[in-house]
mmCIF file of N, CA and C in Angstrom:
data_model
loop_
_atom_site.group_PDB
_atom_site.id
_atom_site.type_symbol
_atom_site.label_atom_id
_atom_site.label_comp_id
_atom_site.label_asym_id
_atom_site.label_seq_id
_atom_site.Cartn_x
_atom_site.Cartn_y
_atom_site.Cartn_z
ATOM 1 N N MET A 1 -42.164 36.019 74.449
ATOM 2 C CA MET A 1 -42.577 37.344 74.882
ATOM 3 C C MET A 1 -42.650 37.358 76.404
ATOM 4 N N ALA A 2 -41.973 38.260 77.028
ATOM 5 C CA ALA A 2 -42.009 38.366 78.480
ATOM 6 C C ALA A 2 -43.234 39.164 78.904
ATOM 7 N N VAL A 3 -43.840 38.757 79.990
ATOM 8 C CA VAL A 3 -44.987 39.471 80.534
ATOM 9 C C VAL A 3 -44.463 40.602 81.385
ATOM 10 N N PRO A 4 -44.879 41.831 81.116
ATOM 11 C CA PRO A 4 -44.374 42.947 81.916
ATOM 12 C C PRO A 4 -44.793 42.792 83.376
ATOM 13 N N GLN A 5 -43.862 43.163 84.265
ATOM 14 C CA GLN A 5 -44.150 43.042 85.687
ATOM 15 C C GLN A 5 -45.252 43.999 86.099
ATOM 16 N N HIS A 6 -45.193 45.214 85.627
ATOM 17 C CA HIS A 6 -46.230 46.199 85.941
ATOM 18 C C HIS A 6 -46.627 46.889 84.644
ATOM 19 N N SER A 7 -47.913 46.969 84.406
ATOM 20 C CA SER A 7 -48.409 47.582 83.178
ATOM 21 C C SER A 7 -49.387 48.688 83.536
ATOM 22 N N THR A 8 -49.276 49.805 82.844
ATOM 23 C CA THR A 8 -50.195 50.905 83.116
ATOM 24 C C THR A 8 -51.527 50.684 82.418
ATOM 25 N N ALA A 9 -51.533 49.980 81.289
ATOM 26 C CA ALA A 9 -52.776 49.699 80.578
ATOM 27 C C ALA A 9 -53.004 48.194 80.569
ATOM 28 N N ALA A 10 -54.235 47.799 80.823
ATOM 29 C CA ALA A 10 -54.561 46.382 80.821
ATOM 30 C C ALA A 10 -54.476 45.859 79.395
ATOM 31 N N ALA A 11 -53.679 44.826 79.202
ATOM 32 C CA ALA A 11 -53.534 44.219 77.885
ATOM 33 C C ALA A 11 -53.631 42.717 78.027
ATOM 34 N N ALA A 12 -54.479 42.112 77.218
ATOM 35 C CA ALA A 12 -54.636 40.671 77.260
ATOM 36 C C ALA A 12 -53.407 40.005 76.660
ATOM 37 N N VAL A 13 -53.018 38.895 77.273
ATOM 38 C CA VAL A 13 -51.883 38.110 76.807
ATOM 39 C C VAL A 13 -52.365 36.679 76.640
ATOM 40 N N THR A 14 -51.964 36.048 75.533
ATOM 41 C CA THR A 14 -52.337 34.658 75.290
ATOM 42 C C THR A 14 -51.184 33.755 75.700
ATOM 43 N N PHE A 15 -51.490 32.817 76.590
ATOM 44 C CA PHE A 15 -50.532 31.814 77.053
ATOM 45 C C PHE A 15 -50.828 30.505 76.333
ATOM 46 N N THR A 16 -49.790 29.774 75.991
ATOM 47 C CA THR A 16 -49.923 28.488 75.322
ATOM 48 C C THR A 16 -49.521 27.385 76.286
ATOM 49 N N PHE A 17 -50.365 26.351 76.370
ATOM 50 C CA PHE A 17 -50.089 25.200 77.227
ATOM 51 C C PHE A 17 -49.522 24.071 76.382
ATOM 52 N N GLY A 18 -48.446 23.457 76.876
ATOM 53 C CA GLY A 18 -47.849 22.332 76.177
ATOM 54 C C GLY A 18 -47.482 21.225 77.143
ATOM 55 N N SER A 19 -47.420 20.012 76.629
ATOM 56 C CA SER A 19 -47.036 18.870 77.454
ATOM 57 C C SER A 19 -45.514 18.798 77.562
ATOM 58 N N LEU A 20 -45.033 17.904 78.410
ATOM 59 C CA LEU A 20 -43.592 17.732 78.575
ATOM 60 C C LEU A 20 -42.920 17.286 77.284
ATOM 61 N N ASP A 21 -43.663 16.564 76.434
ATOM 62 C CA ASP A 21 -43.079 16.104 75.176
ATOM 63 C C ASP A 21 -43.345 17.062 74.012
ATOM 64 N N GLY A 22 -43.814 18.274 74.324
ATOM 65 C CA GLY A 22 -43.941 19.315 73.316
ATOM 66 C C GLY A 22 -45.270 19.387 72.580
ATOM 67 N N VAL A 23 -46.247 18.578 72.946
ATOM 68 C CA VAL A 23 -47.549 18.615 72.292
ATOM 69 C C VAL A 23 -48.326 19.836 72.789
ATOM 70 N N ARG A 24 -48.868 20.608 71.834
ATOM 71 C CA ARG A 24 -49.664 21.774 72.212
ATOM 72 C C ARG A 24 -51.027 21.315 72.728
ATOM 73 N N LEU A 25 -51.404 21.766 73.921
ATOM 74 C CA LEU A 25 -52.653 21.346 74.559
ATOM 75 C C LEU A 25 -53.762 22.380 74.455
ATOM 76 N N GLY A 26 -53.406 23.645 74.369
ATOM 77 C CA GLY A 26 -54.419 24.689 74.309
ATOM 78 C C GLY A 26 -53.839 26.041 74.658
ATOM 79 N N THR A 27 -54.730 27.024 74.769
ATOM 80 C CA THR A 27 -54.313 28.391 75.087
ATOM 81 C C THR A 27 -55.293 29.017 76.070
ATOM 82 N N ALA A 28 -54.866 30.092 76.680
ATOM 83 C CA ALA A 28 -55.734 30.914 77.533
ATOM 84 C C ALA A 28 -55.301 32.358 77.368
ATOM 85 N N THR A 29 -56.273 33.242 77.221
ATOM 86 C CA THR A 29 -55.993 34.671 77.110
ATOM 87 C C THR A 29 -56.497 35.353 78.371
ATOM 88 N N ILE A 30 -55.593 36.046 79.038
ATOM 89 C CA ILE A 30 -55.925 36.711 80.303
ATOM 90 C C ILE A 30 -55.277 38.089 80.354
ATOM 91 N N ASP A 31 -55.709 38.884 81.304
ATOM 92 C CA ASP A 31 -55.053 40.150 81.633
ATOM 93 C C ASP A 31 -54.115 39.838 82.796
ATOM 94 N N PRO A 32 -52.802 39.771 82.557
ATOM 95 C CA PRO A 32 -51.871 39.371 83.611
ATOM 96 C C PRO A 32 -51.829 40.310 84.811
ATOM 97 N N SER A 33 -52.284 41.544 84.637
ATOM 98 C CA SER A 33 -52.262 42.462 85.778
ATOM 99 C C SER A 33 -53.437 42.205 86.725
ATOM 100 N N ALA A 34 -54.481 41.535 86.223
ATOM 101 C CA ALA A 34 -55.673 41.313 87.038
ATOM 102 C C ALA A 34 -55.888 39.856 87.424
ATOM 103 N N ALA A 35 -55.389 38.922 86.624
ATOM 104 C CA ALA A 35 -55.671 37.504 86.850
ATOM 105 C C ALA A 35 -54.632 36.854 87.743
ATOM 106 N N LEU A 36 -55.128 36.056 88.679
ATOM 107 C CA LEU A 36 -54.229 35.242 89.499
ATOM 108 C C LEU A 36 -53.748 34.051 88.677
ATOM 109 N N GLY A 37 -52.666 33.451 89.113
ATOM 110 C CA GLY A 37 -52.164 32.256 88.460
ATOM 111 C C GLY A 37 -53.193 31.146 88.435
ATOM 112 N N LYS A 38 -54.108 31.135 89.408
ATOM 113 C CA LYS A 38 -55.151 30.114 89.456
ATOM 114 C C LYS A 38 -55.978 30.107 88.176
ATOM 115 N N GLU A 39 -56.201 31.280 87.577
ATOM 116 C CA GLU A 39 -56.983 31.347 86.343
ATOM 117 C C GLU A 39 -56.292 30.578 85.220
ATOM 118 N N LEU A 40 -54.973 30.674 85.143
ATOM 119 C CA LEU A 40 -54.221 29.906 84.151
ATOM 120 C C LEU A 40 -54.283 28.413 84.453
ATOM 121 N N ILE A 41 -54.176 28.059 85.724
ATOM 122 C CA ILE A 41 -54.215 26.647 86.120
ATOM 123 C C ILE A 41 -55.582 26.051 85.794
ATOM 124 N N VAL A 42 -56.646 26.784 86.076
ATOM 125 C CA VAL A 42 -58.000 26.302 85.754
ATOM 126 C C VAL A 42 -58.141 26.084 84.250
ATOM 127 N N ALA A 43 -57.628 27.020 83.457
ATOM 128 C CA ALA A 43 -57.698 26.873 81.996
ATOM 129 C C ALA A 43 -56.899 25.649 81.545
ATOM 130 N N ALA A 44 -55.738 25.442 82.114
ATOM 131 C CA ALA A 44 -54.909 24.291 81.743
ATOM 132 C C ALA A 44 -55.575 22.981 82.148
ATOM 133 N N ARG A 45 -56.288 22.985 83.275
ATOM 134 C CA ARG A 45 -56.986 21.770 83.733
ATOM 135 C C ARG A 45 -58.008 21.308 82.695
ATOM 136 N N GLY A 46 -58.573 22.246 81.952
ATOM 137 C CA GLY A 46 -59.538 21.893 80.923
ATOM 138 C C GLY A 46 -58.913 21.223 79.709
ATOM 139 N N CYS A 47 -57.593 21.230 79.627
ATOM 140 C CA CYS A 47 -56.879 20.665 78.471
ATOM 141 C C CYS A 47 -56.238 19.313 78.757
ATOM 142 N N CYS A 48 -56.379 18.819 79.976
ATOM 143 C CA CYS A 48 -55.622 17.613 80.313
ATOM 144 C C CYS A 48 -56.422 16.676 81.224
ATOM 145 N N ALA A 49 -55.806 15.574 81.560
ATOM 146 C CA ALA A 49 -56.443 14.541 82.373
ATOM 147 C C ALA A 49 -56.585 14.996 83.825
ATOM 148 N N ASP A 50 -57.357 14.221 84.582
ATOM 149 C CA ASP A 50 -57.527 14.492 86.007
ATOM 150 C C ASP A 50 -56.193 14.472 86.734
ATOM 151 N N GLY A 51 -56.123 15.250 87.792
ATOM 152 C CA GLY A 51 -54.924 15.291 88.626
ATOM 153 C C GLY A 51 -54.649 16.715 89.068
ATOM 154 N N ILE A 52 -53.530 16.882 89.718
ATOM 155 C CA ILE A 52 -53.092 18.207 90.152
ATOM 156 C C ILE A 52 -52.208 18.786 89.059
ATOM 157 N N VAL A 53 -52.590 19.946 88.544
ATOM 158 C CA VAL A 53 -51.863 20.587 87.451
ATOM 159 C C VAL A 53 -50.853 21.576 88.015
ATOM 160 N N THR A 54 -49.636 21.437 87.544
ATOM 161 C CA THR A 54 -48.568 22.391 87.834
ATOM 162 C C THR A 54 -48.165 23.004 86.505
ATOM 163 N N LEU A 55 -48.081 24.330 86.470
ATOM 164 C CA LEU A 55 -47.645 25.027 85.257
ATOM 165 C C LEU A 55 -46.235 25.546 85.457
ATOM 166 N N LEU A 56 -45.398 25.301 84.452
ATOM 167 C CA LEU A 56 -44.017 25.768 84.494
ATOM 168 C C LEU A 56 -43.749 26.695 83.320
ATOM 169 N N CYS A 57 -43.054 27.766 83.609
ATOM 170 C CA CYS A 57 -42.573 28.677 82.569
ATOM 171 C C CYS A 57 -41.050 28.612 82.679
ATOM 172 N N GLY A 58 -40.446 27.797 81.828
ATOM 173 C CA GLY A 58 -39.028 27.482 82.019
ATOM 174 C C GLY A 58 -38.908 26.627 83.263
ATOM 175 N N THR A 59 -38.180 27.123 84.251
ATOM 176 C CA THR A 59 -38.061 26.388 85.516
ATOM 177 C C THR A 59 -38.916 27.005 86.625
ATOM 178 N N ALA A 60 -39.587 28.119 86.328
ATOM 179 C CA ALA A 60 -40.407 28.795 87.334
ATOM 180 C C ALA A 60 -41.818 28.214 87.349
ATOM 181 N N GLN A 61 -42.310 27.937 88.546
ATOM 182 C CA GLN A 61 -43.674 27.422 88.705
ATOM 183 C C GLN A 61 -44.650 28.573 88.839
ATOM 184 N N VAL A 62 -45.779 28.506 88.099
ATOM 185 C CA VAL A 62 -46.830 29.508 88.214
ATOM 186 C C VAL A 62 -47.520 29.312 89.565
ATOM 187 N N GLN A 63 -47.589 30.380 90.349
ATOM 188 C CA GLN A 63 -48.218 30.340 91.668
ATOM 189 C C GLN A 63 -49.687 30.717 91.537
ATOM 190 N N ASP A 64 -50.566 29.930 92.154
ATOM 191 C CA ASP A 64 -52.002 30.159 91.963
ATOM 192 C C ASP A 64 -52.542 31.373 92.690
ATOM 193 N N ASP A 65 -51.872 31.851 93.732
ATOM 194 C CA ASP A 65 -52.402 32.937 94.554
ATOM 195 C C ASP A 65 -51.738 34.290 94.314
ATOM 196 N N ILE A 66 -50.978 34.420 93.228
ATOM 197 C CA ILE A 66 -50.266 35.658 92.905
ATOM 198 C C ILE A 66 -50.686 36.109 91.508
ATOM 199 N N PRO A 67 -50.938 37.421 91.314
ATOM 200 C CA PRO A 67 -51.258 37.882 89.958
ATOM 201 C C PRO A 67 -50.175 37.456 88.968
ATOM 202 N N VAL A 68 -50.594 37.029 87.791
ATOM 203 C CA VAL A 68 -49.662 36.535 86.781
ATOM 204 C C VAL A 68 -48.606 37.585 86.452
ATOM 205 N N GLY A 69 -49.013 38.837 86.332
ATOM 206 C CA GLY A 69 -48.077 39.903 85.993
ATOM 207 C C GLY A 69 -47.017 40.150 87.043
ATOM 208 N N ASP A 70 -47.248 39.713 88.271
ATOM 209 C CA ASP A 70 -46.269 39.889 89.347
ATOM 210 C C ASP A 70 -45.335 38.694 89.493
ATOM 211 N N GLN A 71 -45.492 37.684 88.654
ATOM 212 C CA GLN A 71 -44.696 36.463 88.804
ATOM 213 C C GLN A 71 -43.412 36.459 87.981
ATOM 214 N N GLN A 72 -43.199 37.486 87.187
ATOM 215 C CA GLN A 72 -41.976 37.629 86.400
ATOM 216 C C GLN A 72 -41.699 36.400 85.538
ATOM 217 N N LEU A 73 -42.747 35.942 84.854
ATOM 218 C CA LEU A 73 -42.597 34.800 83.966
ATOM 219 C C LEU A 73 -41.830 35.239 82.728
ATOM 220 N N GLN A 74 -40.952 34.401 82.248
ATOM 221 C CA GLN A 74 -40.125 34.715 81.089
ATOM 222 C C GLN A 74 -40.712 34.089 79.827
ATOM 223 N N GLY A 75 -41.855 34.598 79.410
ATOM 224 C CA GLY A 75 -42.499 34.102 78.204
ATOM 225 C C GLY A 75 -43.934 33.701 78.456
ATOM 226 N N THR A 76 -44.559 33.183 77.395
ATOM 227 C CA THR A 76 -45.968 32.806 77.482
ATOM 228 C C THR A 76 -46.188 31.329 77.170
ATOM 229 N N ASP A 77 -45.116 30.586 76.948
ATOM 230 C CA ASP A 77 -45.226 29.147 76.726
ATOM 231 C C ASP A 77 -45.115 28.440 78.068
ATOM 232 N N LEU A 78 -46.188 27.748 78.447
ATOM 233 C CA LEU A 78 -46.243 27.079 79.746
ATOM 234 C C LEU A 78 -46.281 25.567 79.564
ATOM 235 N N THR A 79 -45.492 24.867 80.360
ATOM 236 C CA THR A 79 -45.491 23.409 80.352
ATOM 237 C C THR A 79 -46.443 22.920 81.424
ATOM 238 N N VAL A 80 -47.318 21.986 81.042
ATOM 239 C CA VAL A 80 -48.309 21.425 81.952
ATOM 240 C C VAL A 80 -47.795 20.096 82.481
ATOM 241 N N VAL A 81 -47.734 19.986 83.804
ATOM 242 C CA VAL A 81 -47.355 18.729 84.457
ATOM 243 C C VAL A 81 -48.543 18.306 85.313
ATOM 244 N N VAL A 82 -49.009 17.068 85.112
ATOM 245 C CA VAL A 82 -50.161 16.563 85.852
ATOM 246 C C VAL A 82 -49.703 15.457 86.790
ATOM 247 N N SER A 83 -50.028 15.628 88.077
ATOM 248 C CA SER A 83 -49.689 14.620 89.092
ATOM 249 C C SER A 83 -50.963 13.903 89.523
ATOM 250 N N ALA A 84 -50.855 12.602 89.669
ATOM 251 C CA ALA A 84 -52.007 11.795 90.090
ATOM 252 C C ALA A 84 -52.369 12.102 91.538
ATOM 253 N N ILE A 85 -53.637 11.876 91.872
ATOM 254 C CA ILE A 85 -54.134 12.061 93.243
ATOM 255 C C ILE A 85 -54.533 10.702 93.773
ATOM 256 N N ASP A 86 -53.963 10.325 94.912
ATOM 257 C CA ASP A 86 -54.332 9.017 95.454
ATOM 258 C C ASP A 86 -55.664 9.104 96.201
ATOM 259 N N ALA A 87 -56.299 7.952 96.361
ATOM 260 C CA ALA A 87 -57.631 7.875 96.951
ATOM 261 C C ALA A 87 -57.669 8.417 98.375
ATOM 262 N N ALA A 88 -56.605 8.230 99.134
ATOM 263 C CA ALA A 88 -56.568 8.707 100.520
ATOM 264 C C ALA A 88 -56.624 10.236 100.575
ATOM 265 N N LYS A 89 -55.893 10.910 99.702
ATOM 266 C CA LYS A 89 -55.922 12.379 99.661
ATOM 267 C C LYS A 89 -57.294 12.878 99.238
ATOM 268 N N LEU A 90 -57.870 12.206 98.256
ATOM 269 C CA LEU A 90 -59.195 12.591 97.779
ATOM 270 C C LEU A 90 -60.216 12.452 98.898
ATOM 271 N N SER A 91 -60.181 11.351 99.594
ATOM 272 C CA SER A 91 -61.106 11.103 100.701
ATOM 273 C C SER A 91 -60.912 12.117 101.827
ATOM 274 N N SER A 92 -59.661 12.436 102.116
ATOM 275 C CA SER A 92 -59.350 13.397 103.178
ATOM 276 C C SER A 92 -59.917 14.780 102.858
ATOM 277 N N VAL A 93 -59.796 15.206 101.604
ATOM 278 C CA VAL A 93 -60.316 16.516 101.197
ATOM 279 C C VAL A 93 -61.838 16.526 101.259
ATOM 280 N N VAL A 94 -62.484 15.453 100.822
ATOM 281 C CA VAL A 94 -63.948 15.376 100.893
ATOM 282 C C VAL A 94 -64.402 15.495 102.343
ATOM 283 N N GLU A 95 -63.771 14.760 103.245
ATOM 284 C CA GLU A 95 -64.133 14.832 104.664
ATOM 285 C C GLU A 95 -63.914 16.236 105.226
ATOM 286 N N SER A 96 -62.834 16.888 104.815
ATOM 287 C CA SER A 96 -62.558 18.257 105.268
ATOM 288 C C SER A 96 -63.653 19.218 104.831
ATOM 289 N N VAL A 97 -64.069 19.113 103.571
ATOM 290 C CA VAL A 97 -65.122 19.987 103.046
ATOM 291 C C VAL A 97 -66.432 19.721 103.773
ATOM 292 N N LEU A 98 -66.767 18.438 103.947
ATOM 293 C CA LEU A 98 -68.011 18.100 104.636
ATOM 294 C C LEU A 98 -67.990 18.533 106.107
ATOM 295 N N ALA A 99 -66.793 18.693 106.662
ATOM 296 C CA ALA A 99 -66.658 19.172 108.036
ATOM 297 C C ALA A 99 -66.649 20.707 108.101
ATOM 298 N N GLY A 100 -66.746 21.365 106.935
ATOM 299 C CA GLY A 100 -66.802 22.824 106.905
ATOM 300 C C GLY A 100 -65.460 23.516 106.834
ATOM 301 N N GLU A 101 -64.385 22.790 106.598
ATOM 302 C CA GLU A 101 -63.043 23.379 106.531
ATOM 303 C C GLU A 101 -62.816 24.044 105.177
ATOM 304 N N GLN A 102 -61.944 25.032 105.148
ATOM 305 C CA GLN A 102 -61.560 25.708 103.914
ATOM 306 C C GLN A 102 -60.564 24.842 103.151
ATOM 307 N N LEU A 103 -60.594 24.908 101.840
ATOM 308 C CA LEU A 103 -59.721 24.087 101.007
ATOM 309 C C LEU A 103 -58.294 24.610 100.914
ATOM 310 N N GLY A 104 -58.138 25.920 100.825
ATOM 311 C CA GLY A 104 -56.796 26.486 100.672
ATOM 312 C C GLY A 104 -56.113 25.933 99.437
ATOM 313 N N THR A 105 -54.898 25.436 99.597
ATOM 314 C CA THR A 105 -54.116 24.931 98.469
ATOM 315 C C THR A 105 -54.613 23.585 97.953
ATOM 316 N N ARG A 106 -55.579 22.984 98.611
ATOM 317 C CA ARG A 106 -56.093 21.667 98.193
ATOM 318 C C ARG A 106 -57.257 21.778 97.211
ATOM 319 N N TRP A 107 -57.511 22.952 96.645
ATOM 320 C CA TRP A 107 -58.664 23.154 95.771
ATOM 321 C C TRP A 107 -58.636 22.239 94.547
ATOM 322 N N GLN A 108 -57.462 21.937 94.015
ATOM 323 C CA GLN A 108 -57.408 21.076 92.833
ATOM 324 C C GLN A 108 -57.832 19.641 93.155
ATOM 325 N N ILE A 109 -57.542 19.187 94.356
ATOM 326 C CA ILE A 109 -57.981 17.846 94.748
ATOM 327 C C ILE A 109 -59.506 17.814 94.780
ATOM 328 N N TRP A 110 -60.136 18.837 95.369
ATOM 329 C CA TRP A 110 -61.598 18.920 95.430
ATOM 330 C C TRP A 110 -62.199 18.923 94.024
ATOM 331 N N GLU A 111 -61.581 19.641 93.099
ATOM 332 C CA GLU A 111 -62.098 19.712 91.733
ATOM 333 C C GLU A 111 -62.055 18.360 91.024
ATOM 334 N N ASN A 112 -61.283 17.403 91.541
ATOM 335 C CA ASN A 112 -61.183 16.066 90.953
ATOM 336 C C ASN A 112 -62.167 15.070 91.549
ATOM 337 N N VAL A 113 -63.031 15.507 92.459
ATOM 338 C CA VAL A 113 -64.031 14.606 93.040
ATOM 339 C C VAL A 113 -65.092 14.318 91.978
ATOM 340 N N HIS A 114 -65.311 13.024 91.692
ATOM 341 C CA HIS A 114 -66.306 12.615 90.688
ATOM 342 C C HIS A 114 -67.606 12.145 91.320
ATOM 343 N N LYS A 115 -67.510 11.564 92.515
ATOM 344 C CA LYS A 115 -68.698 11.058 93.205
ATOM 345 C C LYS A 115 -68.710 11.633 94.605
ATOM 346 N N LEU A 116 -69.884 12.095 95.028
ATOM 347 C CA LEU A 116 -70.019 12.673 96.354
ATOM 348 C C LEU A 116 -71.282 12.135 97.000
ATOM 349 N N ASN A 117 -71.121 11.583 98.198
ATOM 350 C CA ASN A 117 -72.245 11.069 98.973
ATOM 351 C C ASN A 117 -72.496 12.014 100.138
ATOM 352 N N TRP A 118 -73.615 12.721 100.067
ATOM 353 C CA TRP A 118 -73.998 13.665 101.107
ATOM 354 C C TRP A 118 -74.960 12.930 102.015
ATOM 355 N N SER A 119 -74.401 12.184 102.968
ATOM 356 C CA SER A 119 -75.230 11.265 103.756
ATOM 357 C C SER A 119 -75.708 11.841 105.076
ATOM 358 N N ARG A 120 -75.228 13.015 105.426
ATOM 359 C CA ARG A 120 -75.602 13.600 106.712
ATOM 360 C C ARG A 120 -76.523 14.797 106.520
ATOM 361 N N ASP A 121 -77.235 15.140 107.563
ATOM 362 C CA ASP A 121 -78.041 16.356 107.547
ATOM 363 C C ASP A 121 -77.135 17.482 108.036
ATOM 364 N N GLN A 122 -76.437 18.092 107.116
ATOM 365 C CA GLN A 122 -75.480 19.123 107.484
ATOM 366 C C GLN A 122 -75.708 20.370 106.648
ATOM 367 N N CYS A 123 -75.471 21.493 107.266
ATOM 368 C CA CYS A 123 -75.633 22.771 106.597
ATOM 369 C C CYS A 123 -74.285 23.164 106.007
ATOM 370 N N LEU A 124 -74.239 23.331 104.701
ATOM 371 C CA LEU A 124 -73.013 23.725 104.009
ATOM 372 C C LEU A 124 -73.326 24.898 103.087
ATOM 373 N N PRO A 125 -73.541 26.088 103.671
ATOM 374 C CA PRO A 125 -74.031 27.206 102.886
ATOM 375 C C PRO A 125 -73.073 27.732 101.818
ATOM 376 N N HIS A 126 -71.787 27.507 101.965
ATOM 377 C CA HIS A 126 -70.840 28.119 101.024
ATOM 378 C C HIS A 126 -70.006 27.088 100.279
ATOM 379 N N VAL A 127 -70.503 25.890 100.138
ATOM 380 C CA VAL A 127 -69.765 24.858 99.417
ATOM 381 C C VAL A 127 -70.095 24.937 97.927
ATOM 382 N N THR A 128 -69.063 25.030 97.117
ATOM 383 C CA THR A 128 -69.219 24.960 95.672
ATOM 384 C C THR A 128 -68.914 23.534 95.265
ATOM 385 N N LEU A 129 -69.825 22.925 94.536
ATOM 386 C CA LEU A 129 -69.612 21.550 94.115
ATOM 387 C C LEU A 129 -68.418 21.489 93.163
ATOM 388 N N PRO A 130 -67.675 20.385 93.204
ATOM 389 C CA PRO A 130 -66.492 20.272 92.340
ATOM 390 C C PRO A 130 -66.862 20.262 90.863
ATOM 391 N N SER A 131 -66.005 20.838 90.047
ATOM 392 C CA SER A 131 -66.279 20.907 88.609
ATOM 393 C C SER A 131 -66.271 19.536 87.949
ATOM 394 N N GLY A 132 -65.577 18.579 88.531
ATOM 395 C CA GLY A 132 -65.513 17.237 87.970
ATOM 396 C C GLY A 132 -66.611 16.309 88.457
ATOM 397 N N LEU A 133 -67.550 16.832 89.254
ATOM 398 C CA LEU A 133 -68.592 15.989 89.852
ATOM 399 C C LEU A 133 -69.480 15.363 88.783
ATOM 400 N N GLN A 134 -69.651 14.043 88.867
ATOM 401 C CA GLN A 134 -70.489 13.308 87.927
ATOM 402 C C GLN A 134 -71.679 12.658 88.616
ATOM 403 N N GLN A 135 -71.542 12.410 89.926
ATOM 404 C CA GLN A 135 -72.620 11.748 90.657
ATOM 405 C C GLN A 135 -72.738 12.354 92.052
ATOM 406 N N LEU A 136 -73.947 12.779 92.413
ATOM 407 C CA LEU A 136 -74.220 13.341 93.725
ATOM 408 C C LEU A 136 -75.353 12.537 94.342
ATOM 409 N N THR A 137 -75.093 11.953 95.496
ATOM 410 C CA THR A 137 -76.080 11.119 96.176
ATOM 411 C C THR A 137 -76.401 11.737 97.527
ATOM 412 N N PHE A 138 -77.696 11.870 97.810
ATOM 413 C CA PHE A 138 -78.137 12.387 99.099
ATOM 414 C C PHE A 138 -78.631 11.231 99.956
ATOM 415 N N GLY A 139 -78.222 11.230 101.225
ATOM 416 C CA GLY A 139 -78.675 10.198 102.148
ATOM 417 C C GLY A 139 -80.101 10.447 102.606
ATOM 418 N N SER A 140 -80.673 9.477 103.279
ATOM 419 C CA SER A 140 -82.071 9.570 103.713
ATOM 420 C C SER A 140 -82.290 10.635 104.781
ATOM 421 N N PHE A 141 -81.229 11.080 105.454
ATOM 422 C CA PHE A 141 -81.362 12.104 106.497
ATOM 423 C C PHE A 141 -81.075 13.502 105.996
ATOM 424 N N PHE A 142 -80.786 13.639 104.718
ATOM 425 C CA PHE A 142 -80.479 14.962 104.156
ATOM 426 C C PHE A 142 -81.771 15.772 104.080
ATOM 427 N N ASN A 143 -81.735 16.975 104.668
ATOM 428 C CA ASN A 143 -82.920 17.828 104.693
ATOM 429 C C ASN A 143 -82.457 19.292 104.678
ATOM 430 N N GLN A 144 -81.887 19.702 103.563
ATOM 431 C CA GLN A 144 -81.381 21.062 103.446
ATOM 432 C C GLN A 144 -81.826 21.665 102.125
ATOM 433 N N SER A 145 -81.932 22.972 102.109
ATOM 434 C CA SER A 145 -82.231 23.685 100.878
ATOM 435 C C SER A 145 -80.974 23.735 100.029
ATOM 436 N N LEU A 146 -81.129 23.677 98.721
ATOM 437 C CA LEU A 146 -80.002 23.784 97.806
ATOM 438 C C LEU A 146 -79.959 25.154 97.131
ATOM 439 N N ASP A 147 -80.707 26.107 97.668
ATOM 440 C CA ASP A 147 -80.739 27.468 97.122
ATOM 441 C C ASP A 147 -79.536 28.251 97.607
ATOM 442 N N HIS A 148 -78.818 28.880 96.705
ATOM 443 C CA HIS A 148 -77.784 29.895 96.905
ATOM 444 C C HIS A 148 -76.937 30.075 95.730
#
């Protein structure tokens, strides 16, 4: 089923995630006229191992910053490709976030952070902790409110 490029009425569409070898991993139902590709990528991340998730519809890659309905995907069957993240990239993204930089396209690397050491007394009012976080350690100089 092709997703219409422009729809006058919002209609939910169910996308199916599959592995390269054809194993069904899960589904996500979204409104393609309102949801960015990132919403599909986040849903697919919940079905697979850690790493950077790339979604393919045939040979077209789902773009995270474009509404799904504007991507002209030819169907609703998506192939999930997971790429490993090396320790240097992970460390670089953590340092960037702690320095107050925006993540941009590196958001998936941040979501793969499992341990975070907040060793400095730094104000980070708009930092969202990574979804994969399992351990958070505060240093002895940390003196900030965690309200927001």
